[in-house]
Amino acid sequence: AQSVAQPEDQVNVAEGNPLTVKCTYSVSGNPYLFWYVQYPNRGLQFLLKYITGDNLVKGSYGFEAEFNKSQTSFHLKKPSALVSDSALYFCAVRRDPNSGYALNFGKGTSLLVTP
Amino acid sequence: DARVTQTPRHKVTEMGQEVTMRCQPILGHNTVFWYRQTMMQGLELLAYFRNRAPLDDSGMPKDRFSAEMPDATLATLKIQPSEPRDSAVYFCASGLPKQGTPYEQYFGPGTRLTVT
């Protein structure tokens, strides 16, 4: 089954420091990977996706993610964290390699950026 | 600014009652998803539709949940009878496939359901 794992329940980082939120994947076929963010009492918002091509994917709000096939990882990164980046972050993978584009989500990682 | 809308935003009901949640996808989007979010299970896919036809509803408890798309602008998720374990936030999302490539999903604000 297509799945992703987020090994950290929470990540703490000081404002201005770089941040990384980790995600590893397990798939058969091409790994179509996504990152979403959820602010309190809100729905999820799309940040970025990897389909093929460049291993460094740039997304919204200054976020980027690095696809690493050998390590089966798709970590989310930002060079300089903002307090407003504090939210819940979800990694996701296409659910079925043969049809449709429904997603399986990870458990989520809570990011706390302190002033 | 196109958005997915969901109603109601909050629903408190007693066990055994019927609950209907509604979703209006973004105009032009032909794929609609229903997810459930709980602390214990995280985000679970319940069902999804393309061009109003159900593609996968394997995530739904069939005996009490049903999902439909009466028309292209409305998706419904119904629970009958509701149980306390159904308490969760239910999200609707919509998307538009482009030339067979994976596309992003746009989420609504969710319906927070509490069954007492």
PDB file of N, CA, C and O in Angstrom, chain B residues 33-68:
ATOM      1  N   PHE B  33     -13.900  14.813  -2.623  1.00  0.00           N
ATOM      2  CA  PHE B  33     -13.439  13.868  -1.621  1.00  0.00           C
ATOM      3  C   PHE B  33     -14.109  14.182  -0.290  1.00  0.00           C
ATOM      4  O   PHE B  33     -14.299  15.347   0.069  1.00  0.00           O
ATOM      5  N   TRP B  34     -14.352  13.151   0.500  1.00  0.00           N
ATOM      6  CA  TRP B  34     -14.762  13.296   1.893  1.00  0.00           C
ATOM      7  C   TRP B  34     -13.705  12.649   2.783  1.00  0.00           C
ATOM      8  O   TRP B  34     -13.338  11.487   2.586  1.00  0.00           O
ATOM      9  N   TYR B  35     -13.231  13.421   3.773  1.00  0.00           N
ATOM     10  CA  TYR B  35     -12.264  12.927   4.744  1.00  0.00           C
ATOM     11  C   TYR B  35     -12.824  13.115   6.154  1.00  0.00           C
ATOM     12  O   TYR B  35     -13.649  13.989   6.409  1.00  0.00           O
ATOM     13  N   ARG B  36     -12.312  12.306   7.055  1.00  0.00           N
ATOM     14  CA  ARG B  36     -12.639  12.447   8.470  1.00  0.00           C
ATOM     15  C   ARG B  36     -11.330  12.603   9.237  1.00  0.00           C
ATOM     16  O   ARG B  36     -10.370  11.861   8.986  1.00  0.00           O
ATOM     17  N   GLN B  37     -11.313  13.560  10.161  1.00  0.00           N
ATOM     18  CA  GLN B  37     -10.100  13.797  10.948  1.00  0.00           C
ATOM     19  C   GLN B  37     -10.392  13.612  12.428  1.00  0.00           C
ATOM     20  O   GLN B  37     -11.281  14.264  12.980  1.00  0.00           O
ATOM     21  N   THR B  38      -9.631  12.742  13.066  1.00  0.00           N
ATOM     22  CA  THR B  38      -9.696  12.547  14.507  1.00  0.00           C
ATOM     23  C   THR B  38      -8.280  12.535  15.060  1.00  0.00           C
ATOM     24  O   THR B  38      -7.310  12.324  14.321  1.00  0.00           O
ATOM     25  N   MET B  39      -8.174  12.765  16.345  1.00  0.00           N
ATOM     26  CA  MET B  39      -6.850  12.747  16.975  1.00  0.00           C
ATOM     27  C   MET B  39      -6.230  11.364  16.864  1.00  0.00           C
ATOM     28  O   MET B  39      -5.028  11.234  16.627  1.00  0.00           O
ATOM     29  N   MET B  40      -7.029  10.353  17.035  1.00  0.00           N
ATOM     30  CA  MET B  40      -6.492   8.985  17.069  1.00  0.00           C
ATOM     31  C   MET B  40      -6.114   8.471  15.685  1.00  0.00           C
ATOM     32  O   MET B  40      -5.071   7.847  15.511  1.00  0.00           O
ATOM     33  N   GLN B  41      -6.965   8.728  14.708  1.00  0.00           N
ATOM     34  CA  GLN B  41      -6.769   8.133  13.381  1.00  0.00           C
ATOM     35  C   GLN B  41      -6.178   9.088  12.357  1.00  0.00           C
ATOM     36  O   GLN B  41      -5.813   8.664  11.260  1.00  0.00           O
ATOM     37  N   GLY B  42      -6.120  10.351  12.704  1.00  0.00           N
ATOM     38  CA  GLY B  42      -5.624  11.322  11.735  1.00  0.00           C
ATOM     39  C   GLY B  42      -6.647  11.555  10.638  1.00  0.00           C
ATOM     40  O   GLY B  42      -7.848  11.518  10.884  1.00  0.00           O
ATOM     41  N   LEU B  43      -6.170  11.755   9.414  1.00  0.00           N
ATOM     42  CA  LEU B  43      -7.035  12.016   8.266  1.00  0.00           C
ATOM     43  C   LEU B  43      -7.318  10.712   7.539  1.00  0.00           C
ATOM     44  O   LEU B  43      -6.406  10.042   7.069  1.00  0.00           O
ATOM     45  N   GLU B  44      -8.590  10.392   7.419  1.00  0.00           N
ATOM     46  CA  GLU B  44      -8.994   9.165   6.738  1.00  0.00           C
ATOM     47  C   GLU B  44      -9.866   9.522   5.545  1.00  0.00           C
ATOM     48  O   GLU B  44     -10.790  10.328   5.679  1.00  0.00           O
ATOM     49  N   LEU B  45      -9.612   8.899   4.421  1.00  0.00           N
ATOM     50  CA  LEU B  45     -10.466   9.087   3.259  1.00  0.00           C
ATOM     51  C   LEU B  45     -11.705   8.224   3.415  1.00  0.00           C
ATOM     52  O   LEU B  45     -11.612   7.010   3.623  1.00  0.00           O
ATOM     53  N   LEU B  46     -12.851   8.854   3.308  1.00  0.00           N
ATOM     54  CA  LEU B  46     -14.105   8.111   3.411  1.00  0.00           C
ATOM     55  C   LEU B  46     -14.623   7.697   2.037  1.00  0.00           C
ATOM     56  O   LEU B  46     -15.027   6.552   1.826  1.00  0.00           O
ATOM     57  N   ALA B  47     -14.629   8.652   1.101  1.00  0.00           N
ATOM     58  CA  ALA B  47     -15.176   8.385  -0.225  1.00  0.00           C
ATOM     59  C   ALA B  47     -14.724   9.477  -1.171  1.00  0.00           C
ATOM     60  O   ALA B  47     -14.357  10.567  -0.741  1.00  0.00           O
ATOM     61  N   TYR B  48     -14.783   9.166  -2.477  1.00  0.00           N
ATOM     62  CA  TYR B  48     -14.597  10.234  -3.431  1.00  0.00           C
ATOM     63  C   TYR B  48     -15.339   9.950  -4.723  1.00  0.00           C
ATOM     64  O   TYR B  48     -15.634   8.804  -5.054  1.00  0.00           O
ATOM     65  N   PHE B  49     -15.636  11.030  -5.410  1.00  0.00           N
ATOM     66  CA  PHE B  49     -16.463  11.034  -6.603  1.00  0.00           C
ATOM     67  C   PHE B  49     -15.715  11.712  -7.737  1.00  0.00           C
ATOM     68  O   PHE B  49     -14.957  12.642  -7.533  1.00  0.00           O
ATOM     69  N   ARG B  50     -15.999  11.238  -8.940  1.00  0.00           N
ATOM     70  CA  ARG B  50     -15.559  11.967 -10.131  1.00  0.00           C
ATOM     71  C   ARG B  50     -16.745  12.064 -11.068  1.00  0.00           C
ATOM     72  O   ARG B  50     -17.408  11.043 -11.347  1.00  0.00           O
ATOM     73  N   ASN B  51     -16.992  13.283 -11.541  1.00  0.00           N
ATOM     74  CA  ASN B  51     -18.160  13.525 -12.393  1.00  0.00           C
ATOM     75  C   ASN B  51     -19.430  12.949 -11.764  1.00  0.00           C
ATOM     76  O   ASN B  51     -20.263  12.332 -12.440  1.00  0.00           O
ATOM     77  N   ARG B  52     -19.521  13.118 -10.450  1.00  0.00           N
ATOM     78  CA  ARG B  52     -20.676  12.748  -9.629  1.00  0.00           C
ATOM     79  C   ARG B  52     -20.804  11.252  -9.383  1.00  0.00           C
ATOM     80  O   ARG B  52     -21.679  10.810  -8.632  1.00  0.00           O
ATOM     81  N   ALA B  53     -19.941  10.440  -9.996  1.00  0.00           N
ATOM     82  CA  ALA B  53     -20.017   8.993  -9.792  1.00  0.00           C
ATOM     83  C   ALA B  53     -19.043   8.583  -8.689  1.00  0.00           C
ATOM     84  O   ALA B  53     -17.895   9.041  -8.668  1.00  0.00           O
ATOM     85  N   PRO B  54     -19.483   7.736  -7.782  1.00  0.00           N
ATOM     86  CA  PRO B  54     -18.578   7.289  -6.715  1.00  0.00           C
ATOM     87  C   PRO B  54     -17.461   6.409  -7.267  1.00  0.00           C
ATOM     88  O   PRO B  54     -17.722   5.451  -7.995  1.00  0.00           O
ATOM     89  N   LEU B  55     -16.215   6.748  -6.954  1.00  0.00           N
ATOM     90  CA  LEU B  55     -15.073   5.952  -7.397  1.00  0.00           C
ATOM     91  C   LEU B  55     -14.580   5.015  -6.307  1.00  0.00           C
ATOM     92  O   LEU B  55     -14.077   3.932  -6.593  1.00  0.00           O
ATOM     93  N   ASP B  56     -14.694   5.454  -5.076  1.00  0.00           N
ATOM     94  CA  ASP B  56     -14.194   4.656  -3.970  1.00  0.00           C
ATOM     95  C   ASP B  56     -14.901   5.097  -2.703  1.00  0.00           C
ATOM     96  O   ASP B  56     -14.821   6.261  -2.334  1.00  0.00           O
ATOM     97  N   ASP B  57     -15.598   4.207  -2.089  1.00  0.00           N
ATOM     98  CA  ASP B  57     -16.219   4.512  -0.792  1.00  0.00           C
ATOM     99  C   ASP B  57     -15.836   3.452   0.229  1.00  0.00           C
ATOM    100  O   ASP B  57     -16.570   3.205   1.191  1.00  0.00           O
ATOM    101  N   SER B  58     -14.704   2.836   0.018  1.00  0.00           N
ATOM    102  CA  SER B  58     -14.290   1.740   0.890  1.00  0.00           C
ATOM    103  C   SER B  58     -13.954   2.192   2.305  1.00  0.00           C
ATOM    104  O   SER B  58     -13.912   1.387   3.225  1.00  0.00           O
ATOM    105  N   GLY B  59     -13.720   3.482   2.491  1.00  0.00           N
ATOM    106  CA  GLY B  59     -13.397   3.987   3.815  1.00  0.00           C
ATOM    107  C   GLY B  59     -14.604   4.262   4.690  1.00  0.00           C
ATOM    108  O   GLY B  59     -14.445   4.589   5.866  1.00  0.00           O
ATOM    109  N   MET B  60     -15.773   4.111   4.149  1.00  0.00           N
ATOM    110  CA  MET B  60     -16.996   4.426   4.900  1.00  0.00           C
ATOM    111  C   MET B  60     -17.608   3.178   5.503  1.00  0.00           C
ATOM    112  O   MET B  60     -17.695   2.147   4.846  1.00  0.00           O
ATOM    113  N   PRO B  61     -18.057   3.296   6.760  1.00  0.00           N
ATOM    114  CA  PRO B  61     -18.888   2.223   7.326  1.00  0.00           C
ATOM    115  C   PRO B  61     -20.211   2.178   6.568  1.00  0.00           C
ATOM    116  O   PRO B  61     -21.027   3.084   6.674  1.00  0.00           O
ATOM    117  N   LYS B  62     -20.396   1.135   5.787  1.00  0.00           N
ATOM    118  CA  LYS B  62     -21.526   1.110   4.855  1.00  0.00           C
ATOM    119  C   LYS B  62     -22.873   1.043   5.545  1.00  0.00           C
ATOM    120  O   LYS B  62     -23.889   1.457   4.975  1.00  0.00           O
ATOM    121  N   ASP B  63     -22.902   0.512   6.750  1.00  0.00           N
ATOM    122  CA  ASP B  63     -24.199   0.317   7.376  1.00  0.00           C
ATOM    123  C   ASP B  63     -24.812   1.625   7.844  1.00  0.00           C
ATOM    124  O   ASP B  63     -26.038   1.715   8.008  1.00  0.00           O
ATOM    125  N   ARG B  64     -23.993   2.662   8.019  1.00  0.00           N
ATOM    126  CA  ARG B  64     -24.548   3.894   8.570  1.00  0.00           C
ATOM    127  C   ARG B  64     -24.185   5.140   7.771  1.00  0.00           C
ATOM    128  O   ARG B  64     -24.815   6.170   7.934  1.00  0.00           O
ATOM    129  N   PHE B  65     -23.187   5.078   6.944  1.00  0.00           N
ATOM    130  CA  PHE B  65     -22.742   6.241   6.181  1.00  0.00           C
ATOM    131  C   PHE B  65     -23.192   6.101   4.726  1.00  0.00           C
ATOM    132  O   PHE B  65     -23.169   5.012   4.154  1.00  0.00           O
ATOM    133  N   SER B  66     -23.533   7.236   4.157  1.00  0.00           N
ATOM    134  CA  SER B  66     -23.798   7.266   2.724  1.00  0.00           C
ATOM    135  C   SER B  66     -23.349   8.607   2.172  1.00  0.00           C
ATOM    136  O   SER B  66     -23.448   9.636   2.844  1.00  0.00           O
ATOM    137  N   ALA B  67     -22.840   8.579   0.953  1.00  0.00           N
ATOM    138  CA  ALA B  67     -22.370   9.798   0.294  1.00  0.00           C
ATOM    139  C   ALA B  67     -22.971   9.860  -1.093  1.00  0.00           C
ATOM    140  O   ALA B  67     -23.056   8.843  -1.791  1.00  0.00           O
ATOM    141  N   GLU B  68     -23.380  11.076  -1.466  1.00  0.00           N
ATOM    142  CA  GLU B  68     -24.000  11.251  -2.778  1.00  0.00           C
ATOM    143  C   GLU B  68     -23.596  12.592  -3.364  1.00  0.00           C
ATOM    144  O   GLU B  68     -23.149  13.490  -2.648  1.00  0.00           O
TER     145      GLU B  68
END
